[in-house]
Coordinates of C-alpha atoms in Angstrom, one line a residue:
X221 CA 12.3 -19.7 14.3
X222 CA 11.6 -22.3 17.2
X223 CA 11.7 -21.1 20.6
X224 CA 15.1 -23.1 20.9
X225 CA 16.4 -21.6 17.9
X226 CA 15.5 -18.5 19.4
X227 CA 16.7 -18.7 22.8
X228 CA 20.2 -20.0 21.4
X229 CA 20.6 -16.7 19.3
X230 CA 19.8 -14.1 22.0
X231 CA 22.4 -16.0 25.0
X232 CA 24.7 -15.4 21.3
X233 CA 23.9 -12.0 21.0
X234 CA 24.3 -11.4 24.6
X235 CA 27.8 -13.2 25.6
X236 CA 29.8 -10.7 26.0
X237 CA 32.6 -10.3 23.8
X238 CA 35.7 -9.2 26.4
X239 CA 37.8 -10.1 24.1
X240 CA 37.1 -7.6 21.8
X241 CA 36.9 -4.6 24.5
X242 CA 40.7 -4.2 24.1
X243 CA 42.4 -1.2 25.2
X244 CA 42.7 1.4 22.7
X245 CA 39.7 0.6 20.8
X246 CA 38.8 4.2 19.0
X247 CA 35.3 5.4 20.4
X248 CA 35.3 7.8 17.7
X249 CA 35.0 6.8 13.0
X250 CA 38.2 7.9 11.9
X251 CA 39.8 8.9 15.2
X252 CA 43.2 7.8 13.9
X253 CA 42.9 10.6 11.2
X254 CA 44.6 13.8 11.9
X255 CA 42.0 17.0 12.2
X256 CA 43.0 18.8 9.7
X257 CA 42.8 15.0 7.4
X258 CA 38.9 15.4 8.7
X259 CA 36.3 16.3 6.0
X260 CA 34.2 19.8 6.1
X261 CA 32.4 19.6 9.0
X262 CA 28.6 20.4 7.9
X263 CA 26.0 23.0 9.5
X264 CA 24.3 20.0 10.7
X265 CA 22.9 16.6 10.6
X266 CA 19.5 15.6 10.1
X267 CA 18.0 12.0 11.8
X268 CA 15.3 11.2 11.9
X269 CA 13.2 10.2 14.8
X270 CA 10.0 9.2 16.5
X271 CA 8.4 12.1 18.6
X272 CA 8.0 12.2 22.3
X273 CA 9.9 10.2 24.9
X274 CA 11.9 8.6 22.1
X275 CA 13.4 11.8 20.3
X276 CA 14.2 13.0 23.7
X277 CA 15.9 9.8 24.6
X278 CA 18.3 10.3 21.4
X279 CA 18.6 13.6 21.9
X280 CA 19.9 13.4 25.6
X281 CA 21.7 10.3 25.1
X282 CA 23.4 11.2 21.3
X283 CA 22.8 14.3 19.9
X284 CA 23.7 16.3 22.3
X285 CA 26.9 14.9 23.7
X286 CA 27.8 14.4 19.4
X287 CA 27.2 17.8 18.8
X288 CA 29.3 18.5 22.1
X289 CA 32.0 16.6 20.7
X290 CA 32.0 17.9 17.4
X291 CA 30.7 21.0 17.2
X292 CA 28.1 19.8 14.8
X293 CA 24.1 20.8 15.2
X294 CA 21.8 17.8 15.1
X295 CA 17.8 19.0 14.0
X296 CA 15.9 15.6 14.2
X297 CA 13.1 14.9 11.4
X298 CA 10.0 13.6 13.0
X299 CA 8.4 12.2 9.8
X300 CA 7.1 8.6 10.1
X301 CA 9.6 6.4 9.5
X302 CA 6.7 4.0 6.9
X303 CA 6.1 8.2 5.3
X304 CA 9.9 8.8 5.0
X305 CA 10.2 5.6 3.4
X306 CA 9.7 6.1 -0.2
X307 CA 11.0 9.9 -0.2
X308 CA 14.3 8.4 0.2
X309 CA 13.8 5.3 -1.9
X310 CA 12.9 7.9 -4.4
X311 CA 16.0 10.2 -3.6
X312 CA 18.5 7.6 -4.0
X313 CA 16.6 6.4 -7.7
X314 CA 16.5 9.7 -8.8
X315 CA 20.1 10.5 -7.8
X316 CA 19.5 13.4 -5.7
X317 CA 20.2 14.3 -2.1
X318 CA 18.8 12.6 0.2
X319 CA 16.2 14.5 3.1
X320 CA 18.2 13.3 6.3
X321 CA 21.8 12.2 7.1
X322 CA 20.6 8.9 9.4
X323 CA 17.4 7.4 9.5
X324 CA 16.4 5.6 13.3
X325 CA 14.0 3.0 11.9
X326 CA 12.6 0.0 13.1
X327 CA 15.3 -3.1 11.7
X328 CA 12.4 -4.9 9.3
X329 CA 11.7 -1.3 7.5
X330 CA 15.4 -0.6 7.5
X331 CA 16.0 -4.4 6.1
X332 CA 13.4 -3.1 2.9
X333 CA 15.8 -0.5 2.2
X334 CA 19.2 -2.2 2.8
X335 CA 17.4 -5.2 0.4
X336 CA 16.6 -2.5 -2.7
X337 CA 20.4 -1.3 -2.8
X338 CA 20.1 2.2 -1.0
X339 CA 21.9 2.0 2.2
X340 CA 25.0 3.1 3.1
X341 CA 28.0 0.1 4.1
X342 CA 28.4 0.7 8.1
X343 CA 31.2 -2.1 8.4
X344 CA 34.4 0.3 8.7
X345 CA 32.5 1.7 12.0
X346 CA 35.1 1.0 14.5
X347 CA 32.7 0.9 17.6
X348 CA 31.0 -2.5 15.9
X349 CA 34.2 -4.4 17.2
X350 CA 32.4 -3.7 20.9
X351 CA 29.1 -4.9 20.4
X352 CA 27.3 -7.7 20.7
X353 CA 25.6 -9.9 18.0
X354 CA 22.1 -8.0 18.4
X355 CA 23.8 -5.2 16.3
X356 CA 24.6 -7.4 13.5
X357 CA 21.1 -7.3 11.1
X358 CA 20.2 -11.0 10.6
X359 CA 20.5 -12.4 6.7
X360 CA 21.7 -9.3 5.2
X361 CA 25.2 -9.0 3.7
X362 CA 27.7 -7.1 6.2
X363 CA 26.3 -3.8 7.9
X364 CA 23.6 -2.1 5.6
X365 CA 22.3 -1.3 9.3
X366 CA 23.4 -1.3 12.9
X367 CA 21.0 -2.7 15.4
X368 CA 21.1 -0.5 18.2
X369 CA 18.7 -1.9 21.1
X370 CA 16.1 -5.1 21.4
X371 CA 12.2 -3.9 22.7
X372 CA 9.0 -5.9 23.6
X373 CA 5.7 -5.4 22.2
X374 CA 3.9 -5.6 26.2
X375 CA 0.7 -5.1 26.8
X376 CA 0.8 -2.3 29.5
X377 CA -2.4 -1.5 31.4
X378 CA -4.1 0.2 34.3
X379 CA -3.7 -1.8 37.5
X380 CA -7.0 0.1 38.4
X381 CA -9.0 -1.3 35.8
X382 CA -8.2 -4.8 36.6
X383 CA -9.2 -5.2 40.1
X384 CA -8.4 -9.4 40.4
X385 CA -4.9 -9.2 39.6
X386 CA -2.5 -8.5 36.1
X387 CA -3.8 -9.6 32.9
X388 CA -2.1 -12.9 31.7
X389 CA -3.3 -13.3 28.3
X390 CA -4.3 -11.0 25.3
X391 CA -7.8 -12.7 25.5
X392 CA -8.3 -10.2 28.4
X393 CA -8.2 -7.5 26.0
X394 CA -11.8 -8.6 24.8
X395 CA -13.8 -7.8 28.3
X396 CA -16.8 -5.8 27.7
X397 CA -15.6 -3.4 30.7
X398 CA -12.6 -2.5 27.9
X399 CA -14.7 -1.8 25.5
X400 CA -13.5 1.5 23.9
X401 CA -10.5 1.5 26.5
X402 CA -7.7 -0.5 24.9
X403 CA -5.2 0.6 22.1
X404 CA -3.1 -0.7 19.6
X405 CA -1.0 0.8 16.9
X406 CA -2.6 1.7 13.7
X407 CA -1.2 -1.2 11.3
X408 CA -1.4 -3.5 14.3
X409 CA 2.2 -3.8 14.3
X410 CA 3.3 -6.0 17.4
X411 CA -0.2 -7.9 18.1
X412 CA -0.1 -9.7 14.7
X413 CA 2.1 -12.5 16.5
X414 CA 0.6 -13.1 19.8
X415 CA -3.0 -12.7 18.1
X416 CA -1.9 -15.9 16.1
X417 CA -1.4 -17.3 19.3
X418 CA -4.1 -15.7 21.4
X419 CA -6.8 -17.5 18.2
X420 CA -5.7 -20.7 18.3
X421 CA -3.3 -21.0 16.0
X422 CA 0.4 -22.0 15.8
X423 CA 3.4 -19.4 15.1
X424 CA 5.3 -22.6 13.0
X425 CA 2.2 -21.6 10.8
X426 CA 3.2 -17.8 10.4
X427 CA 3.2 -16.5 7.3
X428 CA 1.3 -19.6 5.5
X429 CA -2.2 -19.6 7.5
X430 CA -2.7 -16.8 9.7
X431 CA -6.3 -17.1 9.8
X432 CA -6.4 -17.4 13.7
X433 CA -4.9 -14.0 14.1
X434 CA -7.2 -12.2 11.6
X435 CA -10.2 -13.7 13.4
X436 CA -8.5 -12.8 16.6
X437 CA -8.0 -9.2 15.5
X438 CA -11.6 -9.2 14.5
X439 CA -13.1 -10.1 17.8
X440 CA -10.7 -7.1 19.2
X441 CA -11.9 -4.6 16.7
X442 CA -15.4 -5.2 18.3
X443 CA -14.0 -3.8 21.4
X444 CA -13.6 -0.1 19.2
X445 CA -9.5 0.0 20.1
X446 CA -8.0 3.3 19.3
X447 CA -5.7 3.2 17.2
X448 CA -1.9 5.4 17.0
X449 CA 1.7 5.6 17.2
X450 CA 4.0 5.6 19.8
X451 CA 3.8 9.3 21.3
X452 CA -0.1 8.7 21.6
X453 CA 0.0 5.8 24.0
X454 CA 1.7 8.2 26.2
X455 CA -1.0 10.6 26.1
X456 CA -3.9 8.6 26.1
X457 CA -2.3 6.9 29.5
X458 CA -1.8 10.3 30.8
X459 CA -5.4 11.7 29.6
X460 CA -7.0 8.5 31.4
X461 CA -8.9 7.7 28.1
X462 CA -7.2 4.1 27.6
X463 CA -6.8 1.5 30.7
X464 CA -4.9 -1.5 28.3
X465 CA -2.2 -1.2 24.9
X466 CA -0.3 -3.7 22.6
X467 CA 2.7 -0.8 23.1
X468 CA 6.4 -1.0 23.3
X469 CA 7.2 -0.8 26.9
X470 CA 9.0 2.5 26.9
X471 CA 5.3 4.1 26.2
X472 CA 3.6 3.0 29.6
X473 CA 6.8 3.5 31.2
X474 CA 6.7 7.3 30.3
X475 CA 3.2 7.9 31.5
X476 CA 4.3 5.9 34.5
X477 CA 7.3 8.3 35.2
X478 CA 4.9 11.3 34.8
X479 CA 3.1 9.7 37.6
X480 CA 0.4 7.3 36.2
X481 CA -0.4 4.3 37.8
X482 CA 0.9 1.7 34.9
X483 CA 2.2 -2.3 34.9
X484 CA 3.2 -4.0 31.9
X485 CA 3.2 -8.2 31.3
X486 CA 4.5 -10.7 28.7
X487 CA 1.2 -12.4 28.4
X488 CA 0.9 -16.8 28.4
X489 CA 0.8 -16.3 24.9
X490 CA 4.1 -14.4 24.3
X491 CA 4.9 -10.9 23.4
X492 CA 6.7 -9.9 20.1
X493 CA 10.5 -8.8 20.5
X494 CA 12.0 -6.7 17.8
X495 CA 15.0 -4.7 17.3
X496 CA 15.5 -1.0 15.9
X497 CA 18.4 0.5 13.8
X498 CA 20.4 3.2 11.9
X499 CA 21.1 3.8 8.6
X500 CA 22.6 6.0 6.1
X501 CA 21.1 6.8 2.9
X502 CA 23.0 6.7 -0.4
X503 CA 23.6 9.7 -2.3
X504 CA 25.4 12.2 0.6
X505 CA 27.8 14.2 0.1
X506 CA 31.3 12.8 0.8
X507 CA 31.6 14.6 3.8
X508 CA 28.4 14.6 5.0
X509 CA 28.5 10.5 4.6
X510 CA 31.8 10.9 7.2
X511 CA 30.0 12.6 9.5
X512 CA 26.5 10.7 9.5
X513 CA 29.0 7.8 10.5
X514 CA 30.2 9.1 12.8
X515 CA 27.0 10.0 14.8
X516 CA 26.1 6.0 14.0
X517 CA 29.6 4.9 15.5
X518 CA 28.8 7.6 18.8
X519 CA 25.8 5.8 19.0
X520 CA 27.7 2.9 19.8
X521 CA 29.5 3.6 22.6
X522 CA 28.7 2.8 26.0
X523 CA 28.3 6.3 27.1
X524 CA 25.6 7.4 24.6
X525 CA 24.0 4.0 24.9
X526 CA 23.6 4.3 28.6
X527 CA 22.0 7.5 28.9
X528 CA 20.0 6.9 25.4
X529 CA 18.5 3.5 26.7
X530 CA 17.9 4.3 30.3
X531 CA 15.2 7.2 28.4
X532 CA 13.8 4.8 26.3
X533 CA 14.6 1.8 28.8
X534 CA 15.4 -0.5 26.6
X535 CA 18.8 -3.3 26.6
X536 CA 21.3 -2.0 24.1
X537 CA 24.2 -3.8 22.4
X538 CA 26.8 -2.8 24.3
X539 CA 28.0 -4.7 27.2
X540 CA 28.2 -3.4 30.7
X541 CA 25.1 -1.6 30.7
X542 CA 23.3 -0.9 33.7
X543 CA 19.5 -1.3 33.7
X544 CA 17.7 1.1 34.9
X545 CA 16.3 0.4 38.9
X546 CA 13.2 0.5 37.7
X547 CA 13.4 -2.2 34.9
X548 CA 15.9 -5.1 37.0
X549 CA 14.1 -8.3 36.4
X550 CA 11.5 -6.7 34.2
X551 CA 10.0 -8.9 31.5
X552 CA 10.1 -5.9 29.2
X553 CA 14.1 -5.5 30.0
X554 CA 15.4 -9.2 28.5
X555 CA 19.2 -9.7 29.6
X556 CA 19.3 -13.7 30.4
X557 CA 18.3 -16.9 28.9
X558 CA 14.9 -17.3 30.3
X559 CA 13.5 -13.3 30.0
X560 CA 13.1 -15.2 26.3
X561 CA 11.7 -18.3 26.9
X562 CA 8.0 -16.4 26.2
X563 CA 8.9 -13.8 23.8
X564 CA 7.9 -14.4 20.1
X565 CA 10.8 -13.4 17.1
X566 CA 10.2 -13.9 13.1
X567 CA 12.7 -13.4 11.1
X568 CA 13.1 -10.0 9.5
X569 CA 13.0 -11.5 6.0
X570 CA 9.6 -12.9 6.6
X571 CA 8.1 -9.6 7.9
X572 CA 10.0 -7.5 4.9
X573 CA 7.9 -10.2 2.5
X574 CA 4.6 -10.3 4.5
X575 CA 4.4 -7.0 6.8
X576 CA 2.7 -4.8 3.9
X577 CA 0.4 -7.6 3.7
X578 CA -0.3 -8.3 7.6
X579 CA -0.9 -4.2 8.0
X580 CA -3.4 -4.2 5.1
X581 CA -5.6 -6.7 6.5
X582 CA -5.4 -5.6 9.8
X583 CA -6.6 -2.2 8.5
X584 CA -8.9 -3.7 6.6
X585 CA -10.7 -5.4 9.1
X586 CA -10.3 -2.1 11.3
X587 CA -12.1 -0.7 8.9
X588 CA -14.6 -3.1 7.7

């Protein structure tokens, strides 16, 4: 997608549809039902999440004020979403009951699952009618998924360990002073892009010839990057053992809040933006389904999206939200037409075809 094309979608995604924010609009699936029309109310749900500052985020923002309202427990599943994966592709093959009620994923994983048949339709959510286009997953048939927020891939860093001023491109990742100091996650997702970028190469060329990334990535693994997910960024910050990350904002942010001295840019090369999701899996009980929809359709209102994001601080796809102080006019917090002008998307169809095959050889040179 050119960066016109690009630009053109998000100021889409973000107009805000007024029109649609009529009075009366149910903030509650199947709010016109009577109570005692509702289905068995189960024990509880089970969604799964990423650890740290993100299940805490959900928890404050949507699980607790759902189970408030409902009376329902939420217990959150930590799994991996890439580990979780199969178990419920499996589930839904085999016929059986699927592990969790909702699954928070990132959109291109989620797009795997919604293409092999074994998501849930979220269309009839009533709280879709007050979002904005971000929710709606791009190429994909209806609502297999709900988008629920946009992130950048940043890289965050010590402003300590660089004493002349913010890094502006990922090339600074390869001074010797880093060596052994910089991190990344473990299948590289988020740097593939920019490394493109960063080696030379063009992004029209992405997936054909990404031979400038690869010899990119290989100069960076000489630098001995640690390598982890998203609760380990925050550590290492805290524990001092990392000074620069490819990282999803909302990492260095954390450390930051629990008083580390962190920055984050969009380097001259471009950062990554993405999107995450929820989905059901097929195979739930019929009341169960009701319920895991409504938990989705929760997480669609402004309330829940507004406490939710400002943990993870991240723009949602609601309108009206207020950015946290903290993040107004942050590259990492995109809300007008030029925050995009230097942030890098790919469609999610490519990256469903081509990400097993980007994290395999970024491993593989990791490795090598």
């Amino acid at each position: 997608m050119s960066h016109d094309q690009f630009l053109s979608a998000q100021i889409r995604r973000r107009t805000l549809l007024a029109s649609m924010l009529a009075a009366g609009a149910s903030a509650t699936f199947g709010m016109g039902r009577a109570m005692a029309d509702e289905p068995e109310k189960p024990s509880e749900l089970i969604v799964r999440a990423w650890g740290g500052s993100w299940v805490d985020a959900l928890k404050a923002g949507v699980s607790d004020s759902f189970t408030k309202k409902t009376g329902i427990a939420v217990r959150h599943d930590l799994t991996e979403d890439n580990e979780i994966q199969p178990k419920l592709w499996a589930a839904v093959a085999q016929k059986r009951t699927p592990p969790i009620h909702v699954n928070w994923d990132t959109t291109t994983n989620a797009t795997k699952s919604a293409l092999r048949g074994v998501t849930e339709d979220l269309s009839d959510l009533p709280n879709l009618k007050n979002t904005t286009e971000l929710a709606k997953p791009v190429g994909l048939d209806g609502y297999p998924i709900v988008n629920t927020y946009g992130y950048v891939y940043v890289l965050a860093y010590r402003p300590s360990a660089f004493p002349n001023g913010a890094p502006k491109s990922w090339k600074d990742l390869l001074d010797p002073k880093l060596k052994r100091r910089i991190a990344l996650y473990n299948d590289g997702i988020g740097f593939h892009f920019p490394a493109q970028v960063a080696g030379g190469g063009k992004l029209e060329d992405i997936p054909a010839n990404m031979q400038a990334a690869w010899d990119f990535i290989a100069k960076v693994k000489e630098q001995q990057p640690l390598l982890g997910e998203d609760p380990d960024f925050t550590t290492w910050f805290q524990k001092g053992e990392i000074d620069a990350a490819c990282t999803i904002s909302t990492n260095a942010r954390e450390a930051k809040k629990n008083g580390i001295d962190l920055a984050w840019v969009v380097p001259e090369e471009g950062a990554k933006f993405d999107t995450d999701g929820l989905w059901i899996p097929k195979g739930l009980p019929e009341n169960e389904l009701y319920w895991a929809k409504q938990y989705i359709d929760h997480a669609l209102t402004k309330e829940a999206q507004q406490v939710w994001l400002d943990g993870l601080g991240l723009p949602g796809v609601v309108p009206g939200l207020t950015p946290p102080a903290d993040l107004v006019n942050n590259p990492a917090y995109p809300t007008k037409e030029e925050d995009f002008k230097h942030l890098i998307r790919i469609s999610s169809r490519t990256q469903v075809e081509n990400e097993s095959k980007w994290f395999a050889k970024f491993k593989e040179i990791m490795q090598g």
